């Protein structure tokens, strides 16, 4: 009751406009949490329910990250567009309405095997859904920062993020149970969450926003994007600690993307887990993440981001290692529908801790290398663009390693890349103790 009373007191003390923003933001967080929690099982639906091709499954994960390569265009489009409400609503309709197409998907596995066009249609619909990211991600941050202000942004964003994670947990749990009862229930669930997603973005678009006056833009879109790329190159050249961080983060990203799809194959094809068990492991990690995020938030503010990243990479390596050990020590017990592997429980607890740390590093880690607040957006553009670049190839390389060399080899390659990332962060902090770099370099 103490936390609840504190929340109500903080909410009541806010100006009326900020209370309205928080309500709209909360509705959006519920909707997006429901979508995220459902899509957590996307890859399993593709290979477990539809028996999709391994490489196509790799593409499915690629889509969720490769769209970050378009953020440069998204930021420029956002800067030029003064009507954020219309931009958000159009984006919602274009990217969420195609989920209604799942209503015509067949409910017999033979239909997919005999006509692979269904697999490609599945991938296309999901790709269109993820295409909203380059528009919604910067727009959401802009609206919230403008409305909340610096004083309340962190606290209110934290509360809304907790709502988001809670609904994601519930969605993953419920969807997993439904899928165990009917492998093709997704054809009804995806259209429903598509409508929920539209309603969520519609709610967010009602946040009051006063467009900033900007000078007439004479340069073309591609010229402006080209100039942004040049600015990014200059930042990397001047700030060597940030360059080191981005290289190490790229190495971590390759490790993550090589192994993430293969862990999906491992849980489905090697361990033969049902949807209920899979959702339980996923939720275990998510629950640990929620518990640990406040600690990592405080820790991140009081330490060099390179030291922080080393800890995150070590946790990721430990997570992969315990998944790998499960292949050789498959000891488990059964509780109803749940198949509990001891080493897999440890792995997902570690994964939850890792995710709590990485979530902060992923979203705001780049800002800790930026001395000038006006350049923080450019630093984040560098950071997220590299996320998209590695997604273009790493997941499919992971599938290739798994098919040709097996699970353990693929997991070992991932751990090797993480060791390289850790070593680079040790070197960077030893060589250049100042994380802000030197403009004279």
Coordinates of C-alpha atoms in Angstrom, one line a residue:
X1 CA 0.0 0.0 0.0
X2 CA 3.0 2.3 0.6
X3 CA 4.1 2.3 -3.0
X4 CA 0.5 2.7 -4.2
X5 CA 0.0 5.7 -1.9
X6 CA 3.2 7.2 -3.0
X7 CA 2.2 6.9 -6.7
X8 CA -1.2 8.5 -6.1
X9 CA 0.5 11.4 -4.2
X10 CA 3.0 12.0 -6.9
X11 CA 0.2 11.8 -9.6
X12 CA -2.1 14.2 -7.7
X13 CA 0.8 16.7 -7.3
X14 CA 1.3 16.9 -11.1
X15 CA -0.1 19.7 -13.2
X16 CA -3.4 18.7 -15.0
X17 CA -1.7 18.5 -18.4
X18 CA 1.0 16.2 -17.1
X19 CA -1.7 14.0 -15.5
X20 CA -3.4 13.7 -18.8
X21 CA -0.2 12.8 -20.5
X22 CA 0.5 10.1 -18.0
X23 CA -2.9 8.6 -18.5
X24 CA -2.4 8.6 -22.2
X25 CA 1.1 7.2 -21.9
X26 CA -0.2 4.5 -19.5
X27 CA -2.8 3.4 -22.1
X28 CA -0.1 3.3 -24.7
X29 CA 2.2 1.3 -22.4
X30 CA -0.5 -1.3 -21.8
X31 CA -1.1 -1.7 -25.5
X32 CA 2.6 -1.9 -26.5
X33 CA 3.3 -4.2 -23.6
X34 CA 0.6 -6.5 -24.8
X35 CA 2.0 -6.5 -28.4
X36 CA 5.5 -7.0 -27.2
X37 CA 4.6 -9.9 -24.9
X38 CA 2.7 -11.6 -27.6
X39 CA 5.4 -11.2 -30.2
X40 CA 8.0 -12.6 -27.8
X41 CA 6.7 -16.0 -29.0
X42 CA 6.7 -15.1 -32.7
X43 CA 9.7 -17.2 -33.6
X44 CA 8.3 -20.2 -31.8
X45 CA 5.0 -19.8 -33.6
X46 CA 6.9 -19.8 -36.9
X47 CA 8.9 -23.0 -36.2
X48 CA 6.7 -24.8 -33.8
X49 CA 3.2 -24.2 -35.2
X50 CA 4.1 -23.7 -38.9
X51 CA 7.3 -25.7 -39.1
X52 CA 8.9 -22.9 -40.9
X53 CA 12.4 -23.0 -42.5
X54 CA 15.4 -22.2 -40.2
X55 CA 16.7 -19.4 -42.4
X56 CA 13.3 -17.8 -42.8
X57 CA 13.0 -17.9 -39.0
X58 CA 16.4 -16.1 -38.9
X59 CA 14.9 -13.4 -41.1
X60 CA 12.0 -13.1 -38.8
X61 CA 14.3 -12.0 -36.0
X62 CA 16.4 -9.9 -38.4
X63 CA 13.3 -7.7 -39.2
X64 CA 12.9 -6.6 -35.6
X65 CA 16.4 -5.1 -35.5
X66 CA 17.3 -4.3 -39.1
X67 CA 14.7 -1.5 -39.1
X68 CA 17.0 0.6 -36.9
X69 CA 19.1 1.3 -40.0
X70 CA 16.2 3.5 -41.1
X71 CA 16.3 5.6 -38.0
X72 CA 18.3 8.3 -39.8
X73 CA 15.4 8.7 -42.2
X74 CA 12.9 8.5 -39.4
X75 CA 14.6 11.3 -37.4
X76 CA 14.8 13.5 -40.5
X77 CA 11.1 12.8 -41.4
X78 CA 10.1 13.6 -37.8
X79 CA 12.1 16.9 -37.8
X80 CA 10.4 18.0 -41.0
X81 CA 6.8 16.9 -40.0
X82 CA 5.0 19.4 -37.8
X83 CA 1.8 17.4 -37.4
X84 CA 3.0 14.6 -35.0
X85 CA -0.6 13.5 -34.3
X86 CA -1.3 12.7 -38.0
X87 CA 2.1 11.1 -38.5
X88 CA 1.5 8.7 -35.6
X89 CA -2.0 7.8 -36.6
X90 CA -1.0 7.1 -40.2
X91 CA 1.9 5.0 -39.0
X92 CA -0.4 3.0 -36.7
X93 CA -2.9 2.3 -39.5
X94 CA -0.2 1.4 -42.1
X95 CA 1.8 -0.9 -39.8
X96 CA -0.9 -2.5 -37.5
X97 CA -3.9 -3.0 -39.9
X98 CA -2.0 -5.7 -41.9
X99 CA -2.2 -7.9 -38.8
X100 CA -5.8 -8.4 -39.7
X101 CA -4.7 -10.5 -42.7
X102 CA -3.9 -13.3 -40.3
X103 CA -7.7 -13.9 -40.2
X104 CA -7.4 -15.7 -43.6
X105 CA -4.5 -17.9 -42.6
X106 CA -5.3 -21.6 -42.7
X107 CA -5.5 -23.8 -39.6
X108 CA -3.9 -27.0 -41.0
X109 CA -0.2 -27.5 -41.2
X110 CA -0.5 -29.2 -44.6
X111 CA -1.7 -26.0 -46.1
X112 CA 1.6 -24.3 -45.2
X113 CA 3.8 -27.1 -46.3
X114 CA 2.0 -27.4 -49.7
X115 CA 1.9 -23.7 -50.3
X116 CA 5.0 -21.9 -48.8
X117 CA 3.6 -18.5 -49.8
X118 CA 2.0 -18.4 -46.4
X119 CA 5.5 -18.3 -44.8
X120 CA 6.5 -15.3 -46.9
X121 CA 3.2 -13.6 -46.1
X122 CA 3.8 -14.2 -42.4
X123 CA 7.2 -12.6 -42.7
X124 CA 5.9 -9.6 -44.8
X125 CA 3.2 -8.8 -42.3
X126 CA 5.7 -8.8 -39.4
X127 CA 8.2 -6.7 -41.4
X128 CA 5.5 -4.1 -42.0
X129 CA 4.7 -4.1 -38.3
X130 CA 8.3 -3.4 -37.3
X131 CA 8.6 -0.6 -39.9
X132 CA 6.8 1.6 -37.4
X133 CA 9.9 1.6 -35.1
X134 CA 11.9 4.3 -37.0
X135 CA 8.9 6.7 -36.7
X136 CA 7.3 5.8 -33.3
X137 CA 10.5 5.5 -31.2
X138 CA 11.8 9.1 -31.7
X139 CA 8.3 10.5 -31.8
X140 CA 7.3 9.0 -28.5
X141 CA 10.5 10.3 -26.8
X142 CA 9.9 13.8 -28.2
X143 CA 6.2 13.9 -27.1
X144 CA 7.0 12.7 -23.6
X145 CA 10.0 14.9 -23.0
X146 CA 8.1 17.9 -24.2
X147 CA 5.1 17.2 -22.0
X148 CA 6.7 15.8 -18.8
X149 CA 9.7 18.1 -18.7
X150 CA 13.0 17.1 -17.2
X151 CA 11.8 17.1 -13.6
X152 CA 9.2 14.4 -13.9
X153 CA 10.4 12.6 -17.0
X154 CA 12.4 9.9 -15.3
X155 CA 9.9 9.0 -12.6
X156 CA 6.8 9.0 -14.9
X157 CA 8.6 7.1 -17.6
X158 CA 9.6 4.5 -15.0
X159 CA 6.1 4.0 -13.8
X160 CA 4.8 3.6 -17.4
X161 CA 7.6 1.2 -18.2
X162 CA 6.6 -0.9 -15.3
X163 CA 3.0 -1.0 -16.6
X164 CA 4.4 -2.0 -20.0
X165 CA 6.5 -4.9 -18.6
X166 CA 3.6 -6.1 -16.5
X167 CA 1.3 -6.4 -19.5
X168 CA 4.0 -8.0 -21.5
X169 CA 4.4 -10.7 -18.8
X170 CA 0.6 -11.3 -18.8
X171 CA 0.5 -11.4 -22.6
X172 CA 3.3 -13.9 -22.9
X173 CA 1.8 -16.2 -20.2
X174 CA -1.7 -16.1 -21.7
X175 CA -0.6 -16.5 -25.3
X176 CA 1.6 -19.5 -24.4
X177 CA -1.3 -21.3 -22.7
X178 CA -3.6 -20.5 -25.6
X179 CA -1.1 -21.8 -28.2
X180 CA -0.7 -25.1 -26.3
X181 CA -4.5 -25.6 -26.6
X182 CA -4.5 -24.6 -30.3
X183 CA -1.3 -24.2 -32.3
X184 CA -3.1 -21.9 -34.8
X185 CA -4.8 -19.5 -32.3
X186 CA -2.4 -16.9 -33.5
X187 CA -4.7 -16.2 -36.5
X188 CA -7.2 -14.7 -34.1
X189 CA -4.8 -13.2 -31.5
X190 CA -2.6 -11.2 -34.0
X191 CA -5.5 -9.3 -35.5
X192 CA -6.8 -8.5 -32.0
X193 CA -3.5 -7.2 -30.8
X194 CA -3.2 -5.3 -34.1
X195 CA -6.3 -3.3 -33.1
X196 CA -5.0 -2.9 -29.6
X197 CA -1.8 -1.5 -31.1
X198 CA -3.7 1.0 -33.2
X199 CA -5.7 2.1 -30.1
X200 CA -2.5 2.5 -28.1
X201 CA -0.8 4.8 -30.7
X202 CA -4.1 6.7 -31.1
X203 CA -4.1 7.3 -27.4
X204 CA -0.5 8.5 -27.5
X205 CA -1.2 10.9 -30.4
X206 CA -3.6 12.8 -28.2
X207 CA -0.8 14.1 -26.0
X208 CA -0.6 17.9 -26.4
X209 CA 2.4 19.1 -28.4
X210 CA 3.4 22.5 -29.6
X211 CA 5.6 22.2 -32.7
X212 CA 8.9 24.1 -32.6
X213 CA 9.4 26.7 -35.2
X214 CA 12.0 25.6 -37.6
X215 CA 13.7 27.4 -40.5
X216 CA 12.7 26.5 -44.0
X217 CA 14.3 23.3 -45.0
X218 CA 16.0 23.8 -48.4
X219 CA 18.0 20.6 -48.5
X220 CA 16.6 17.4 -49.8
X221 CA 15.9 14.4 -47.5
X222 CA 18.8 12.4 -48.8
X223 CA 21.2 15.3 -48.6
X224 CA 20.2 15.9 -45.0
X225 CA 20.6 12.2 -44.1
X226 CA 24.1 12.3 -45.8
X227 CA 25.1 15.2 -43.6
X228 CA 23.9 13.3 -40.6
X229 CA 26.1 10.3 -41.6
X230 CA 29.1 12.7 -41.9
X231 CA 28.3 14.1 -38.4
X232 CA 28.2 10.6 -37.1
X233 CA 31.6 9.8 -38.6
X234 CA 33.1 13.0 -37.1
X235 CA 31.8 12.0 -33.6
X236 CA 33.5 8.5 -33.9
X237 CA 36.7 10.1 -35.1
X238 CA 36.9 12.7 -32.3
X239 CA 35.6 10.6 -29.4
X240 CA 37.8 7.5 -29.3
X241 CA 36.3 6.1 -26.0
X242 CA 32.9 6.2 -27.7
X243 CA 34.3 4.5 -30.8
X244 CA 35.7 1.8 -28.6
X245 CA 32.4 1.4 -26.9
X246 CA 30.6 1.1 -30.3
X247 CA 33.0 -1.5 -31.5
X248 CA 32.6 -3.5 -28.4
X249 CA 28.8 -3.1 -28.5
X250 CA 28.9 -4.3 -32.1
X251 CA 30.8 -7.4 -31.0
X252 CA 28.3 -8.0 -28.3
X253 CA 25.5 -7.5 -30.8
X254 CA 26.9 -10.1 -33.1
X255 CA 27.2 -12.5 -30.2
X256 CA 23.6 -11.8 -29.2
X257 CA 22.2 -12.1 -32.7
X258 CA 24.2 -15.2 -33.6
X259 CA 22.9 -17.0 -30.5
X260 CA 19.3 -15.7 -30.0
X261 CA 17.7 -17.6 -32.9
X262 CA 19.8 -20.7 -32.1
X263 CA 18.5 -20.7 -28.5
X264 CA 15.0 -20.7 -30.0
X265 CA 15.9 -23.8 -32.0
X266 CA 17.5 -25.4 -29.0
X267 CA 14.4 -24.9 -26.8
X268 CA 12.0 -26.2 -29.5
X269 CA 13.9 -28.8 -31.5
X270 CA 16.3 -30.2 -28.9
X271 CA 14.4 -29.8 -25.6
X272 CA 10.9 -30.1 -27.2
X273 CA 9.4 -27.6 -24.8
X274 CA 5.7 -26.8 -25.1
X275 CA 4.5 -23.2 -25.4
X276 CA 3.5 -23.1 -21.7
X277 CA 7.1 -24.0 -20.6
X278 CA 8.6 -21.6 -23.1
X279 CA 6.5 -18.7 -21.8
X280 CA 7.3 -19.6 -18.2
X281 CA 11.1 -19.3 -18.9
X282 CA 10.6 -16.0 -20.8
X283 CA 8.5 -14.6 -18.0
X284 CA 11.0 -15.7 -15.4
X285 CA 13.7 -13.6 -17.1
X286 CA 11.3 -10.7 -17.6
X287 CA 10.3 -10.8 -13.9
X288 CA 13.9 -10.7 -12.8
X289 CA 14.5 -7.8 -15.2
X290 CA 11.7 -5.7 -13.6
X291 CA 13.2 -6.4 -10.1
X292 CA 16.8 -5.5 -11.1
X293 CA 16.2 -2.4 -13.3
X294 CA 16.1 0.2 -10.4
X295 CA 19.5 -1.1 -9.1
X296 CA 21.1 -0.9 -12.5
X297 CA 19.7 2.6 -13.0
X298 CA 21.5 3.8 -9.9
X299 CA 24.6 1.8 -10.7
X300 CA 24.8 3.2 -14.3
X301 CA 24.7 6.8 -13.0
X302 CA 27.8 6.2 -10.8
X303 CA 30.2 4.3 -12.9
X304 CA 32.1 4.5 -16.2
X305 CA 29.9 3.0 -18.9
X306 CA 32.8 0.9 -20.1
X307 CA 33.0 -0.9 -16.8
X308 CA 29.2 -1.2 -16.8
X309 CA 29.2 -2.7 -20.2
X310 CA 31.8 -5.3 -19.2
X311 CA 29.5 -6.5 -16.5
X312 CA 26.6 -6.7 -18.9
X313 CA 28.7 -8.7 -21.4
X314 CA 29.9 -11.1 -18.7
X315 CA 26.3 -11.8 -17.7
X316 CA 25.4 -12.4 -21.4
X317 CA 28.3 -14.9 -21.7
X318 CA 27.1 -16.7 -18.5
X319 CA 23.5 -16.9 -19.9
X320 CA 24.7 -18.5 -23.1
X321 CA 27.1 -20.8 -21.2
X322 CA 24.2 -22.2 -19.0
X323 CA 22.0 -22.7 -22.0
X324 CA 24.9 -24.6 -23.6
X325 CA 25.4 -26.7 -20.5
X326 CA 21.8 -27.9 -20.7
X327 CA 22.7 -29.9 -23.7
X328 CA 25.1 -32.0 -21.7
X329 CA 23.3 -31.9 -18.3
X330 CA 19.6 -32.2 -19.2
X331 CA 18.4 -32.8 -15.7
X332 CA 14.8 -31.6 -15.1
X333 CA 11.5 -32.3 -13.4
X334 CA 7.9 -31.8 -14.5
X335 CA 5.2 -29.7 -12.8
X336 CA 2.0 -30.1 -14.8
X337 CA 2.5 -28.5 -18.2
X338 CA 5.9 -27.1 -17.1
X339 CA 9.2 -28.9 -17.9
X340 CA 11.8 -27.4 -15.6
X341 CA 15.5 -27.8 -16.5
X342 CA 17.8 -26.7 -13.6
X343 CA 20.5 -25.1 -15.8
X344 CA 17.9 -23.4 -17.9
X345 CA 16.3 -21.8 -14.8
X346 CA 19.7 -20.5 -13.9
X347 CA 20.3 -19.3 -17.4
X348 CA 17.1 -17.3 -17.6
X349 CA 17.6 -15.7 -14.1
X350 CA 21.0 -14.5 -15.4
X351 CA 19.3 -13.4 -18.6
X352 CA 16.9 -11.3 -16.6
X353 CA 19.7 -9.6 -14.7
X354 CA 21.6 -9.1 -18.0
X355 CA 18.5 -7.6 -19.7
X356 CA 18.0 -5.2 -16.9
X357 CA 21.5 -3.8 -17.3
X358 CA 21.5 -3.9 -21.1
X359 CA 18.1 -2.1 -21.4
X360 CA 19.7 0.9 -19.8
X361 CA 22.9 0.6 -21.8
X362 CA 21.0 0.1 -25.0
X363 CA 18.8 3.1 -24.7
X364 CA 20.9 5.7 -22.9
X365 CA 24.5 4.3 -22.8
X366 CA 25.7 6.5 -25.6
X367 CA 24.6 9.6 -23.7
X368 CA 27.3 8.9 -21.1
X369 CA 30.0 9.6 -23.6
X370 CA 28.5 12.9 -24.7
X371 CA 29.7 16.0 -22.9
X372 CA 27.4 18.3 -25.0
X373 CA 23.7 17.6 -24.4
X374 CA 22.8 19.0 -27.8
X375 CA 24.7 16.2 -29.5
X376 CA 23.1 13.4 -27.5
X377 CA 20.6 12.7 -30.3
X378 CA 23.5 12.3 -32.8
X379 CA 25.3 9.9 -30.4
X380 CA 22.2 7.8 -30.1
X381 CA 21.7 7.8 -33.9
X382 CA 25.2 6.3 -34.2
X383 CA 24.4 3.8 -31.6
X384 CA 21.1 2.5 -33.0
X385 CA 22.2 2.6 -36.6
X386 CA 24.9 0.1 -35.8
X387 CA 22.3 -2.1 -34.1
X388 CA 20.5 -2.2 -37.5
X389 CA 23.6 -2.9 -39.5
X390 CA 24.7 -6.0 -37.5
X391 CA 21.1 -7.4 -37.7
X392 CA 21.4 -7.5 -41.5
X393 CA 23.8 -10.5 -41.3
X394 CA 24.4 -11.9 -37.8
X395 CA 21.1 -13.9 -37.2
X396 CA 21.5 -15.8 -40.5
X397 CA 25.2 -16.5 -39.7
X398 CA 24.0 -18.0 -36.5
X399 CA 21.6 -20.3 -38.4
X400 CA 24.4 -21.3 -40.7
X401 CA 26.7 -22.2 -37.8
X402 CA 24.0 -24.2 -36.0
X403 CA 23.1 -26.2 -39.1
X404 CA 26.7 -27.0 -40.0
X405 CA 28.5 -27.2 -36.6
X406 CA 25.8 -27.7 -34.0
X407 CA 24.6 -25.9 -30.9
X408 CA 27.7 -25.9 -28.8
X409 CA 29.9 -24.5 -31.6
X410 CA 27.5 -21.6 -32.2
X411 CA 27.2 -20.8 -28.5
X412 CA 31.0 -20.9 -28.1
X413 CA 31.4 -18.5 -31.0
X414 CA 29.0 -16.1 -29.3
X415 CA 30.9 -16.3 -26.0
X416 CA 34.2 -15.7 -27.9
X417 CA 32.8 -12.4 -29.4
X418 CA 31.7 -11.3 -25.9
X419 CA 35.2 -12.0 -24.5
X420 CA 36.6 -9.8 -27.3
X421 CA 34.1 -7.0 -26.3
X422 CA 35.1 -7.3 -22.6
X423 CA 38.8 -7.1 -23.5
X424 CA 38.3 -4.0 -25.6
X425 CA 36.5 -2.2 -22.8
X426 CA 39.3 -3.1 -20.4
X427 CA 41.8 -1.7 -22.9
X428 CA 39.7 1.5 -23.6
X429 CA 39.4 2.4 -19.9
X430 CA 43.1 1.7 -19.3
X431 CA 44.2 3.7 -22.4
X432 CA 41.7 6.6 -22.1
X433 CA 40.3 7.0 -18.6
X434 CA 38.2 10.0 -19.7
X435 CA 35.0 8.7 -21.4
X436 CA 34.3 12.0 -23.1
X437 CA 37.3 11.7 -25.5
X438 CA 39.5 14.5 -26.8
X439 CA 38.4 16.8 -29.5
X440 CA 42.0 17.2 -30.5
X441 CA 42.4 13.5 -31.3

